[in-house]
Amino acid sequence: MNTNAVLYNDLDRILVTREEIAKAVRELGEKLTEKFRGESPVFVCILKGASVFFTDLIREIDAPLTTDFMVVSSYGSSTKSTGVVKIVKDLDKPVVGKHVVLVEDIVDSGMTLSYLKRVFANREAASVSIVTLLDKPARRRVDLTVDYSCFNIPDAFVVGYGLDYDEKYRNLPDIGVLHPKIYAAEE
Ligand code: 5GP
């Protein structure tokens, strides 16, 4: 890996490598294949952060799943969310009676997913499961059950593999801690 590349210069350190991610995604795909044997779940990608994880994950699942996409925004600065969630783009199809799997990039306070879980319960989904690539348990502000998480990480602002800062770094293949100098001016 060329760690002198342009994007890597803005990182404090690499937290999860592309090899570790690929292994975790494969293992999660096997678990979800097992869980949904005989079912046709709807996998919902929470855009934009989960996009890279989502496209890798669904290809590791051997089940007749369907996909749908949702854009949510949480108000706040670029590095801290406030917990006020707005659905910017909703699903294309109703989920009544469906097994819904919400695929998220990272669970931080838990506010976004706890809100979405309520939304899908109200829409009479048969079940709502939560899958996340990353989890920051130390930051949790609500009681939320995360059904599947690939990595628990410390309380630091991370980018890469779909996660952004100011829309950048989504194309970084590894996950790294953004150097605080990059967002210091905003704090
Ligand atoms: P929550 O509602 O759990 O506090 O926030 C979840 C959302 O906050 C994530 O989907 C993501 O958009 C954003 N977020 C939380 N922590 C990080 C982080 O370390 N890096 C990035 N890029 N986004 C984060």
Short mmCIF file of N, CA and C and ligand atoms in Angstrom, two decimals:
data_model
loop_
_atom_site.label_atom_id
_atom_site.label_comp_id
_atom_site.label_asym_id
_atom_site.label_seq_id
_atom_site.Cartn_x
_atom_site.Cartn_y
_atom_site.Cartn_z
N MET A 1 0.84 -1.20 0.00
CA MET A 1 0.00 0.00 0.00
C MET A 1 0.88 1.25 0.00
N ASN A 2 0.55 2.22 -0.83
CA ASN A 2 1.33 3.45 -0.88
C ASN A 2 0.79 4.46 0.12
N THR A 3 1.39 4.50 1.31
CA THR A 3 0.86 5.39 2.35
C THR A 3 1.36 6.81 2.19
N ASN A 4 2.12 7.08 1.12
CA ASN A 4 2.52 8.46 0.86
C ASN A 4 1.55 9.13 -0.10
N ALA A 5 0.53 8.41 -0.52
CA ALA A 5 -0.42 8.94 -1.49
C ALA A 5 -1.15 10.15 -0.93
N VAL A 6 -1.74 10.93 -1.81
CA VAL A 6 -2.36 12.22 -1.45
C VAL A 6 -3.30 12.11 -0.25
N LEU A 7 -4.26 11.19 -0.32
CA LEU A 7 -5.27 11.11 0.74
C LEU A 7 -4.68 10.67 2.08
N TYR A 8 -3.68 9.80 2.03
CA TYR A 8 -3.10 9.27 3.27
C TYR A 8 -2.36 10.34 4.07
N ASN A 9 -1.94 11.41 3.39
CA ASN A 9 -1.24 12.49 4.10
C ASN A 9 -2.13 13.19 5.12
N ASP A 10 -3.45 13.10 4.94
CA ASP A 10 -4.38 13.77 5.85
C ASP A 10 -4.78 12.88 7.04
N LEU A 11 -4.23 11.68 7.09
CA LEU A 11 -4.60 10.76 8.19
C LEU A 11 -3.61 10.85 9.34
N ASP A 12 -4.14 10.69 10.54
CA ASP A 12 -3.30 10.56 11.72
C ASP A 12 -2.73 9.14 11.76
N ARG A 13 -3.62 8.16 11.48
CA ARG A 13 -3.18 6.76 11.41
C ARG A 13 -4.24 5.92 10.70
N ILE A 14 -3.81 4.76 10.22
CA ILE A 14 -4.77 3.81 9.63
C ILE A 14 -5.31 2.94 10.76
N LEU A 15 -6.63 2.79 10.78
CA LEU A 15 -7.26 2.05 11.87
C LEU A 15 -7.64 0.63 11.43
N VAL A 16 -8.21 0.53 10.23
CA VAL A 16 -8.61 -0.79 9.72
C VAL A 16 -8.13 -0.88 8.26
N THR A 17 -7.39 -1.93 7.96
CA THR A 17 -6.85 -2.07 6.59
C THR A 17 -7.88 -2.69 5.65
N ARG A 18 -7.61 -2.54 4.36
CA ARG A 18 -8.53 -3.10 3.36
C ARG A 18 -8.62 -4.63 3.47
N GLU A 19 -7.52 -5.26 3.89
CA GLU A 19 -7.53 -6.72 4.04
C GLU A 19 -8.43 -7.12 5.21
N GLU A 20 -8.32 -6.38 6.31
CA GLU A 20 -9.18 -6.67 7.48
C GLU A 20 -10.65 -6.44 7.13
N ILE A 21 -10.91 -5.38 6.35
CA ILE A 21 -12.29 -5.09 5.95
C ILE A 21 -12.83 -6.23 5.09
N ALA A 22 -12.05 -6.65 4.09
CA ALA A 22 -12.52 -7.69 3.17
C ALA A 22 -12.84 -8.99 3.93
N LYS A 23 -12.01 -9.33 4.91
CA LYS A 23 -12.24 -10.56 5.68
C LYS A 23 -13.52 -10.44 6.50
N ALA A 24 -13.68 -9.29 7.17
CA ALA A 24 -14.86 -9.09 8.02
C ALA A 24 -16.14 -9.10 7.18
N VAL A 25 -16.08 -8.50 5.99
CA VAL A 25 -17.27 -8.44 5.12
C VAL A 25 -17.63 -9.85 4.64
N ARG A 26 -16.62 -10.64 4.30
CA ARG A 26 -16.87 -12.04 3.89
C ARG A 26 -17.55 -12.82 5.01
N GLU A 27 -17.01 -12.67 6.23
CA GLU A 27 -17.57 -13.42 7.38
C GLU A 27 -19.00 -12.97 7.69
N LEU A 28 -19.23 -11.67 7.59
CA LEU A 28 -20.58 -11.15 7.84
C LEU A 28 -21.54 -11.67 6.77
N GLY A 29 -21.09 -11.72 5.53
CA GLY A 29 -21.90 -12.24 4.43
C GLY A 29 -22.34 -13.69 4.70
N GLU A 30 -21.42 -14.48 5.25
CA GLU A 30 -21.76 -15.88 5.57
C GLU A 30 -22.83 -15.94 6.65
N LYS A 31 -22.67 -15.10 7.68
CA LYS A 31 -23.66 -15.09 8.78
C LYS A 31 -25.05 -14.67 8.27
N LEU A 32 -25.06 -13.66 7.39
CA LEU A 32 -26.35 -13.16 6.90
C LEU A 32 -26.99 -14.15 5.92
N THR A 33 -26.17 -14.88 5.18
CA THR A 33 -26.68 -15.94 4.29
C THR A 33 -27.41 -16.97 5.13
N GLU A 34 -26.79 -17.33 6.26
CA GLU A 34 -27.36 -18.32 7.18
C GLU A 34 -28.66 -17.79 7.79
N LYS A 35 -28.62 -16.55 8.28
CA LYS A 35 -29.76 -15.95 8.96
C LYS A 35 -30.99 -15.87 8.04
N PHE A 36 -30.76 -15.54 6.78
CA PHE A 36 -31.90 -15.30 5.89
C PHE A 36 -32.19 -16.47 4.94
N ARG A 37 -31.73 -17.67 5.32
CA ARG A 37 -32.03 -18.84 4.50
C ARG A 37 -33.54 -19.00 4.36
N GLY A 38 -34.02 -19.11 3.13
CA GLY A 38 -35.46 -19.29 2.89
C GLY A 38 -36.25 -17.99 2.88
N GLU A 39 -35.57 -16.85 3.09
CA GLU A 39 -36.25 -15.54 3.12
C GLU A 39 -35.78 -14.67 1.95
N SER A 40 -36.55 -13.60 1.69
CA SER A 40 -36.15 -12.61 0.68
C SER A 40 -36.10 -11.24 1.35
N PRO A 41 -35.04 -10.95 2.09
CA PRO A 41 -34.98 -9.69 2.82
C PRO A 41 -34.74 -8.49 1.90
N VAL A 42 -35.05 -7.30 2.42
CA VAL A 42 -34.71 -6.05 1.72
C VAL A 42 -33.51 -5.43 2.43
N PHE A 43 -32.42 -5.28 1.70
CA PHE A 43 -31.25 -4.62 2.26
C PHE A 43 -31.31 -3.14 1.91
N VAL A 44 -31.32 -2.31 2.95
CA VAL A 44 -31.45 -0.86 2.76
C VAL A 44 -30.11 -0.20 3.03
N CYS A 45 -29.61 0.46 2.00
CA CYS A 45 -28.32 1.17 2.12
C CYS A 45 -28.60 2.60 2.59
N ILE A 46 -27.98 2.96 3.70
CA ILE A 46 -28.12 4.34 4.18
C ILE A 46 -27.01 5.17 3.52
N LEU A 47 -27.42 5.92 2.52
CA LEU A 47 -26.46 6.71 1.74
C LEU A 47 -26.00 7.96 2.48
N LYS A 48 -24.81 8.51 2.17
CA LYS A 48 -23.90 7.95 1.19
C LYS A 48 -22.86 7.07 1.86
N GLY A 49 -22.69 7.24 3.16
CA GLY A 49 -21.56 6.61 3.85
C GLY A 49 -21.48 5.10 3.72
N ALA A 50 -22.64 4.42 3.67
CA ALA A 50 -22.62 2.94 3.65
C ALA A 50 -22.45 2.37 2.24
N SER A 51 -22.35 3.25 1.23
CA SER A 51 -22.40 2.76 -0.16
C SER A 51 -21.32 1.75 -0.50
N VAL A 52 -20.10 1.98 -0.08
CA VAL A 52 -18.99 1.08 -0.44
C VAL A 52 -19.15 -0.26 0.29
N PHE A 53 -19.42 -0.18 1.58
CA PHE A 53 -19.66 -1.37 2.42
C PHE A 53 -20.83 -2.18 1.85
N PHE A 54 -21.91 -1.50 1.50
CA PHE A 54 -23.13 -2.15 1.02
C PHE A 54 -22.86 -2.96 -0.24
N THR A 55 -22.18 -2.34 -1.21
CA THR A 55 -21.97 -3.02 -2.49
C THR A 55 -21.04 -4.23 -2.32
N ASP A 56 -20.10 -4.14 -1.40
CA ASP A 56 -19.25 -5.31 -1.13
C ASP A 56 -20.05 -6.38 -0.38
N LEU A 57 -20.83 -5.96 0.61
CA LEU A 57 -21.55 -6.92 1.47
C LEU A 57 -22.58 -7.74 0.70
N ILE A 58 -23.40 -7.08 -0.11
CA ILE A 58 -24.50 -7.83 -0.76
C ILE A 58 -23.96 -8.92 -1.69
N ARG A 59 -22.73 -8.71 -2.21
CA ARG A 59 -22.16 -9.72 -3.09
C ARG A 59 -21.60 -10.92 -2.32
N GLU A 60 -21.58 -10.82 -1.00
CA GLU A 60 -21.13 -11.94 -0.16
C GLU A 60 -22.32 -12.70 0.43
N ILE A 61 -23.54 -12.31 0.04
CA ILE A 61 -24.73 -12.94 0.61
C ILE A 61 -25.43 -13.78 -0.45
N ASP A 62 -25.60 -15.08 -0.15
CA ASP A 62 -26.23 -15.98 -1.10
C ASP A 62 -27.70 -16.13 -0.70
N ALA A 63 -28.49 -15.13 -1.06
CA ALA A 63 -29.93 -15.13 -0.75
C ALA A 63 -30.61 -14.22 -1.78
N PRO A 64 -31.90 -14.50 -2.10
CA PRO A 64 -32.59 -13.67 -3.10
C PRO A 64 -33.04 -12.34 -2.50
N LEU A 65 -32.08 -11.53 -2.07
CA LEU A 65 -32.41 -10.25 -1.43
C LEU A 65 -32.73 -9.20 -2.48
N THR A 66 -33.41 -8.15 -2.06
CA THR A 66 -33.59 -6.98 -2.92
C THR A 66 -32.91 -5.80 -2.22
N THR A 67 -32.69 -4.74 -2.98
CA THR A 67 -31.99 -3.58 -2.40
C THR A 67 -32.85 -2.34 -2.52
N ASP A 68 -32.65 -1.43 -1.59
CA ASP A 68 -33.29 -0.12 -1.70
C ASP A 68 -32.35 0.88 -1.02
N PHE A 69 -32.59 2.15 -1.28
CA PHE A 69 -31.63 3.18 -0.85
C PHE A 69 -32.35 4.34 -0.18
N MET A 70 -31.69 4.86 0.84
CA MET A 70 -32.29 5.94 1.60
C MET A 70 -31.20 6.97 1.89
N VAL A 71 -31.57 8.23 1.81
CA VAL A 71 -30.62 9.28 2.19
C VAL A 71 -31.17 9.95 3.44
N VAL A 72 -30.38 9.97 4.49
CA VAL A 72 -30.80 10.68 5.70
C VAL A 72 -29.76 11.74 6.00
N SER A 73 -30.21 12.80 6.63
CA SER A 73 -29.22 13.79 7.05
C SER A 73 -29.43 14.03 8.53
N SER A 74 -28.32 14.14 9.24
CA SER A 74 -28.46 14.51 10.65
C SER A 74 -27.82 15.86 10.81
N TYR A 75 -28.53 16.75 11.46
CA TYR A 75 -28.06 18.12 11.55
C TYR A 75 -26.90 18.23 12.51
N GLY A 76 -25.97 19.10 12.21
CA GLY A 76 -24.83 19.30 13.09
C GLY A 76 -23.64 19.72 12.25
N SER A 77 -22.45 19.70 12.85
CA SER A 77 -21.26 20.04 12.09
C SER A 77 -20.84 18.81 11.30
N SER A 78 -19.76 18.92 10.56
CA SER A 78 -19.32 17.80 9.73
C SER A 78 -18.78 16.65 10.56
N THR A 79 -18.37 16.89 11.80
CA THR A 79 -17.78 15.80 12.58
C THR A 79 -18.62 15.40 13.78
N LYS A 80 -19.73 16.09 14.06
CA LYS A 80 -20.58 15.73 15.21
C LYS A 80 -22.04 15.79 14.76
N SER A 81 -22.81 14.74 15.09
CA SER A 81 -24.22 14.80 14.72
C SER A 81 -25.04 15.23 15.94
N THR A 82 -26.22 15.78 15.68
CA THR A 82 -27.04 16.31 16.78
C THR A 82 -28.15 15.36 17.18
N GLY A 83 -28.40 14.35 16.33
CA GLY A 83 -29.48 13.42 16.64
C GLY A 83 -30.80 13.79 15.98
N VAL A 84 -30.86 14.96 15.35
CA VAL A 84 -32.07 15.33 14.63
C VAL A 84 -31.93 14.79 13.21
N VAL A 85 -32.82 13.84 12.88
CA VAL A 85 -32.65 13.12 11.62
C VAL A 85 -33.75 13.52 10.64
N LYS A 86 -33.36 13.67 9.38
CA LYS A 86 -34.35 13.97 8.35
C LYS A 86 -34.18 12.98 7.20
N ILE A 87 -35.30 12.42 6.70
CA ILE A 87 -35.21 11.54 5.53
C ILE A 87 -35.21 12.43 4.29
N VAL A 88 -34.09 12.46 3.59
CA VAL A 88 -33.93 13.31 2.41
C VAL A 88 -34.42 12.58 1.17
N LYS A 89 -34.13 11.27 1.10
CA LYS A 89 -34.66 10.43 0.01
C LYS A 89 -35.17 9.14 0.65
N ASP A 90 -36.44 8.85 0.37
CA ASP A 90 -37.04 7.67 0.99
C ASP A 90 -36.91 6.45 0.05
N LEU A 91 -37.32 5.29 0.56
CA LEU A 91 -37.27 4.06 -0.23
C LEU A 91 -38.19 4.15 -1.43
N ASP A 92 -37.92 3.32 -2.44
CA ASP A 92 -38.77 3.28 -3.63
C ASP A 92 -40.00 2.41 -3.41
N LYS A 93 -39.87 1.37 -2.54
CA LYS A 93 -40.97 0.40 -2.38
C LYS A 93 -41.38 0.29 -0.92
N PRO A 94 -42.66 -0.03 -0.64
CA PRO A 94 -43.09 -0.24 0.75
C PRO A 94 -42.44 -1.50 1.35
N VAL A 95 -42.35 -1.52 2.68
CA VAL A 95 -41.67 -2.66 3.33
C VAL A 95 -42.62 -3.48 4.21
N VAL A 96 -43.92 -3.28 4.05
CA VAL A 96 -44.90 -4.00 4.87
C VAL A 96 -44.67 -5.51 4.76
N GLY A 97 -44.51 -6.17 5.90
CA GLY A 97 -44.33 -7.63 5.93
C GLY A 97 -42.95 -8.11 5.50
N LYS A 98 -42.03 -7.21 5.24
CA LYS A 98 -40.69 -7.59 4.77
C LYS A 98 -39.68 -7.62 5.92
N HIS A 99 -38.68 -8.49 5.77
CA HIS A 99 -37.54 -8.45 6.68
C HIS A 99 -36.58 -7.38 6.16
N VAL A 100 -36.43 -6.33 6.95
CA VAL A 100 -35.60 -5.19 6.52
C VAL A 100 -34.25 -5.25 7.24
N VAL A 101 -33.20 -5.04 6.46
CA VAL A 101 -31.85 -4.97 7.05
C VAL A 101 -31.30 -3.58 6.74
N LEU A 102 -31.11 -2.79 7.77
CA LEU A 102 -30.56 -1.44 7.59
C LEU A 102 -29.04 -1.54 7.61
N VAL A 103 -28.41 -1.09 6.55
CA VAL A 103 -26.94 -1.18 6.45
C VAL A 103 -26.36 0.23 6.60
N GLU A 104 -25.59 0.39 7.65
CA GLU A 104 -25.05 1.71 8.02
C GLU A 104 -23.52 1.65 8.02
N ASP A 105 -22.88 2.79 7.82
CA ASP A 105 -21.41 2.82 7.86
C ASP A 105 -20.89 2.79 9.29
N ILE A 106 -21.51 3.60 10.16
CA ILE A 106 -20.98 3.71 11.53
C ILE A 106 -22.10 4.09 12.49
N VAL A 107 -22.10 3.47 13.66
CA VAL A 107 -23.03 3.86 14.71
C VAL A 107 -22.23 4.64 15.74
N ASP A 108 -22.68 5.85 15.99
CA ASP A 108 -21.97 6.76 16.89
C ASP A 108 -22.88 6.97 18.11
N SER A 109 -23.67 8.03 18.13
CA SER A 109 -24.60 8.22 19.25
C SER A 109 -25.72 7.17 19.21
N GLY A 110 -26.01 6.66 18.01
CA GLY A 110 -27.10 5.68 17.85
C GLY A 110 -28.42 6.35 17.50
N MET A 111 -28.43 7.68 17.47
CA MET A 111 -29.69 8.42 17.24
C MET A 111 -30.28 8.14 15.85
N THR A 112 -29.43 8.11 14.83
CA THR A 112 -29.93 7.92 13.46
C THR A 112 -30.65 6.57 13.35
N LEU A 113 -29.99 5.50 13.80
CA LEU A 113 -30.60 4.17 13.65
C LEU A 113 -31.76 3.95 14.59
N SER A 114 -31.72 4.55 15.75
CA SER A 114 -32.85 4.36 16.66
C SER A 114 -34.09 5.05 16.07
N TYR A 115 -33.87 6.18 15.41
CA TYR A 115 -34.97 6.87 14.72
C TYR A 115 -35.47 6.00 13.55
N LEU A 116 -34.54 5.49 12.73
CA LEU A 116 -34.96 4.70 11.56
C LEU A 116 -35.64 3.40 11.97
N LYS A 117 -35.19 2.82 13.08
CA LYS A 117 -35.81 1.58 13.55
C LYS A 117 -37.29 1.83 13.87
N ARG A 118 -37.56 2.96 14.49
CA ARG A 118 -38.95 3.33 14.81
C ARG A 118 -39.76 3.54 13.53
N VAL A 119 -39.12 4.23 12.56
CA VAL A 119 -39.81 4.49 11.28
C VAL A 119 -40.22 3.17 10.63
N PHE A 120 -39.31 2.19 10.60
CA PHE A 120 -39.61 0.92 9.92
C PHE A 120 -40.59 0.06 10.71
N ALA A 121 -40.56 0.16 12.02
CA ALA A 121 -41.55 -0.56 12.83
C ALA A 121 -42.94 0.01 12.53
N ASN A 122 -43.03 1.33 12.43
CA ASN A 122 -44.32 1.97 12.10
C ASN A 122 -44.82 1.59 10.72
N ARG A 123 -43.87 1.29 9.83
CA ARG A 123 -44.26 0.90 8.47
C ARG A 123 -44.59 -0.59 8.39
N GLU A 124 -44.63 -1.26 9.54
CA GLU A 124 -45.04 -2.65 9.64
C GLU A 124 -44.13 -3.62 8.89
N ALA A 125 -42.81 -3.38 8.99
CA ALA A 125 -41.85 -4.37 8.49
C ALA A 125 -41.97 -5.60 9.39
N ALA A 126 -41.72 -6.80 8.82
CA ALA A 126 -41.81 -8.04 9.62
C ALA A 126 -40.71 -8.04 10.68
N SER A 127 -39.52 -7.54 10.32
CA SER A 127 -38.43 -7.39 11.28
C SER A 127 -37.49 -6.31 10.77
N VAL A 128 -36.73 -5.72 11.69
CA VAL A 128 -35.75 -4.71 11.31
C VAL A 128 -34.42 -5.09 11.97
N SER A 129 -33.42 -5.41 11.16
CA SER A 129 -32.10 -5.73 11.70
C SER A 129 -31.14 -4.60 11.37
N ILE A 130 -30.16 -4.43 12.24
CA ILE A 130 -29.17 -3.37 12.03
C ILE A 130 -27.80 -3.98 11.80
N VAL A 131 -27.22 -3.59 10.67
CA VAL A 131 -25.88 -4.04 10.31
C VAL A 131 -25.01 -2.81 10.15
N THR A 132 -23.86 -2.80 10.80
CA THR A 132 -22.96 -1.65 10.63
C THR A 132 -21.53 -2.13 10.43
N LEU A 133 -20.80 -1.35 9.67
CA LEU A 133 -19.38 -1.67 9.48
C LEU A 133 -18.61 -1.34 10.75
N LEU A 134 -18.86 -0.15 11.29
CA LEU A 134 -18.11 0.32 12.46
C LEU A 134 -19.06 0.69 13.58
N ASP A 135 -18.58 0.54 14.79
CA ASP A 135 -19.37 0.91 15.97
C ASP A 135 -18.46 1.63 16.96
N LYS A 136 -18.96 2.76 17.48
CA LYS A 136 -18.22 3.48 18.52
C LYS A 136 -19.05 3.39 19.80
N PRO A 137 -18.99 2.25 20.52
CA PRO A 137 -19.89 2.05 21.67
C PRO A 137 -19.73 3.12 22.75
N ALA A 138 -18.53 3.68 22.88
CA ALA A 138 -18.29 4.67 23.94
C ALA A 138 -19.11 5.94 23.74
N ARG A 139 -19.61 6.16 22.54
CA ARG A 139 -20.32 7.41 22.22
C ARG A 139 -21.85 7.26 22.28
N ARG A 140 -22.33 6.07 22.63
CA ARG A 140 -23.77 5.82 22.54
C ARG A 140 -24.57 6.72 23.48
N ARG A 141 -25.66 7.32 22.96
CA ARG A 141 -26.52 8.16 23.79
C ARG A 141 -27.92 7.59 23.92
N VAL A 142 -28.21 6.54 23.15
CA VAL A 142 -29.53 5.90 23.27
C VAL A 142 -29.32 4.40 23.34
N ASP A 143 -30.34 3.72 23.85
CA ASP A 143 -30.27 2.27 23.97
C ASP A 143 -30.61 1.68 22.59
N LEU A 144 -29.63 1.08 21.94
CA LEU A 144 -29.85 0.57 20.58
C LEU A 144 -29.19 -0.79 20.45
N THR A 145 -29.93 -1.77 19.93
CA THR A 145 -29.33 -3.08 19.69
C THR A 145 -28.77 -3.11 18.28
N VAL A 146 -27.46 -3.26 18.17
CA VAL A 146 -26.81 -3.41 16.87
C VAL A 146 -26.67 -4.92 16.65
N ASP A 147 -27.34 -5.43 15.62
CA ASP A 147 -27.36 -6.89 15.43
C ASP A 147 -26.03 -7.42 14.91
N TYR A 148 -25.42 -6.70 13.97
CA TYR A 148 -24.13 -7.14 13.41
C TYR A 148 -23.23 -5.93 13.23
N SER A 149 -22.01 -6.04 13.77
CA SER A 149 -21.03 -4.97 13.60
C SER A 149 -19.69 -5.62 13.25
N CYS A 150 -18.99 -5.04 12.29
CA CYS A 150 -17.70 -5.64 11.89
C CYS A 150 -16.58 -5.23 12.84
N PHE A 151 -16.52 -3.95 13.21
CA PHE A 151 -15.41 -3.48 14.05
C PHE A 151 -15.90 -2.48 15.10
N ASN A 152 -15.49 -2.69 16.34
CA ASN A 152 -15.65 -1.65 17.36
C ASN A 152 -14.42 -0.76 17.29
N ILE A 153 -14.65 0.55 17.27
CA ILE A 153 -13.50 1.47 17.17
C ILE A 153 -13.56 2.49 18.30
N PRO A 154 -12.42 3.11 18.61
CA PRO A 154 -12.41 4.13 19.67
C PRO A 154 -13.08 5.43 19.21
N ASP A 155 -13.23 6.34 20.15
CA ASP A 155 -13.89 7.62 19.86
C ASP A 155 -12.93 8.54 19.10
N ALA A 156 -12.96 8.41 17.77
CA ALA A 156 -12.13 9.26 16.91
C ALA A 156 -12.89 9.43 15.61
N PHE A 157 -12.63 10.53 14.90
CA PHE A 157 -13.35 10.75 13.65
C PHE A 157 -12.61 10.04 12.51
N VAL A 158 -13.32 9.10 11.88
CA VAL A 158 -12.67 8.27 10.86
C VAL A 158 -13.24 8.53 9.46
N VAL A 159 -12.40 8.25 8.48
CA VAL A 159 -12.80 8.42 7.07
C VAL A 159 -12.31 7.21 6.28
N GLY A 160 -12.84 7.08 5.06
CA GLY A 160 -12.41 6.02 4.16
C GLY A 160 -13.46 4.94 3.99
N TYR A 161 -13.33 4.14 2.92
CA TYR A 161 -14.25 3.04 2.62
C TYR A 161 -15.71 3.54 2.70
N GLY A 162 -15.94 4.69 2.10
CA GLY A 162 -17.30 5.25 2.05
C GLY A 162 -17.53 6.39 3.02
N LEU A 163 -16.77 6.43 4.12
CA LEU A 163 -16.99 7.50 5.12
C LEU A 163 -16.22 8.75 4.69
N ASP A 164 -16.89 9.89 4.85
CA ASP A 164 -16.31 11.14 4.34
C ASP A 164 -15.99 12.16 5.41
N TYR A 165 -15.24 13.15 5.01
CA TYR A 165 -15.23 14.44 5.71
C TYR A 165 -15.41 15.46 4.61
N ASP A 166 -16.49 16.26 4.70
CA ASP A 166 -16.75 17.27 3.68
C ASP A 166 -16.78 16.63 2.28
N GLU A 167 -17.38 15.44 2.19
CA GLU A 167 -17.55 14.68 0.94
C GLU A 167 -16.26 14.08 0.39
N LYS A 168 -15.15 14.27 1.08
CA LYS A 168 -13.89 13.70 0.59
C LYS A 168 -13.54 12.43 1.36
N TYR A 169 -12.59 11.70 0.85
CA TYR A 169 -12.00 10.48 1.45
C TYR A 169 -12.86 9.23 1.30
N ARG A 170 -14.03 9.34 0.64
CA ARG A 170 -14.88 8.13 0.51
C ARG A 170 -14.15 7.05 -0.29
N ASN A 171 -13.27 7.46 -1.19
CA ASN A 171 -12.57 6.51 -2.07
C ASN A 171 -11.28 5.95 -1.47
N LEU A 172 -10.99 6.29 -0.23
CA LEU A 172 -9.83 5.71 0.45
C LEU A 172 -10.14 4.23 0.72
N PRO A 173 -9.29 3.31 0.30
CA PRO A 173 -9.64 1.88 0.45
C PRO A 173 -9.57 1.37 1.89
N ASP A 174 -8.79 2.05 2.75
CA ASP A 174 -8.67 1.66 4.15
C ASP A 174 -9.46 2.65 5.01
N ILE A 175 -9.59 2.34 6.31
CA ILE A 175 -10.26 3.29 7.22
C ILE A 175 -9.21 3.90 8.12
N GLY A 176 -9.19 5.24 8.17
CA GLY A 176 -8.18 5.90 8.98
C GLY A 176 -8.76 7.00 9.84
N VAL A 177 -7.98 7.38 10.87
CA VAL A 177 -8.38 8.50 11.72
C VAL A 177 -7.91 9.78 11.01
N LEU A 178 -8.86 10.67 10.76
CA LEU A 178 -8.52 11.93 10.09
C LEU A 178 -7.68 12.78 11.03
N HIS A 179 -6.63 13.38 10.50
CA HIS A 179 -5.79 14.23 11.35
C HIS A 179 -6.62 15.45 11.78
N PRO A 180 -6.64 15.74 13.11
CA PRO A 180 -7.49 16.84 13.59
C PRO A 180 -7.17 18.18 12.94
N LYS A 181 -5.96 18.35 12.41
CA LYS A 181 -5.63 19.63 11.76
C LYS A 181 -6.57 19.90 10.57
N ILE A 182 -7.12 18.83 9.98
CA ILE A 182 -7.98 18.98 8.81
C ILE A 182 -9.30 19.68 9.18
N TYR A 183 -9.82 19.38 10.37
CA TYR A 183 -11.10 20.02 10.74
C TYR A 183 -10.96 20.98 11.89
N ALA A 184 -9.74 21.31 12.31
CA ALA A 184 -9.53 22.17 13.48
C ALA A 184 -10.23 23.52 13.33
N ALA A 185 -10.23 24.06 12.13
CA ALA A 185 -10.79 25.40 11.90
C ALA A 185 -12.28 25.44 12.18
N GLU A 186 -12.93 24.26 12.01
CA GLU A 186 -14.38 24.22 12.16
C GLU A 186 -14.83 24.16 13.62
N GLU A 187 -14.00 23.58 14.49
CA GLU A 187 -14.39 23.30 15.89
C GLU A 187 -14.60 24.58 16.69
P1 5GP B 1 -25.31 8.69 15.03
O1 5GP B 1 -26.72 9.07 14.72
O2 5GP B 1 -25.12 7.24 15.40
O3 5GP B 1 -24.68 9.62 16.04
O4 5GP B 1 -24.48 9.02 13.74
C1 5GP B 1 -24.33 8.21 12.68
C2 5GP B 1 -23.80 9.02 11.51
O5 5GP B 1 -22.83 10.01 11.93
C3 5GP B 1 -23.05 8.12 10.56
O6 5GP B 1 -23.90 7.55 9.61
C4 5GP B 1 -22.05 9.07 9.96
O7 5GP B 1 -22.65 9.75 8.87
C5 5GP B 1 -21.76 10.07 11.04
N1 5GP B 1 -20.52 9.74 11.77
C6 5GP B 1 -20.40 9.39 13.08
N2 5GP B 1 -19.11 9.16 13.40
C7 5GP B 1 -18.40 9.36 12.25
C8 5GP B 1 -17.00 9.26 11.95
O8 5GP B 1 -16.12 8.94 12.76
N3 5GP B 1 -16.66 9.53 10.66
C9 5GP B 1 -17.56 9.88 9.69
N4 5GP B 1 -17.10 10.13 8.47
N5 5GP B 1 -18.88 9.99 9.96
C10 5GP B 1 -19.29 9.72 11.22
#
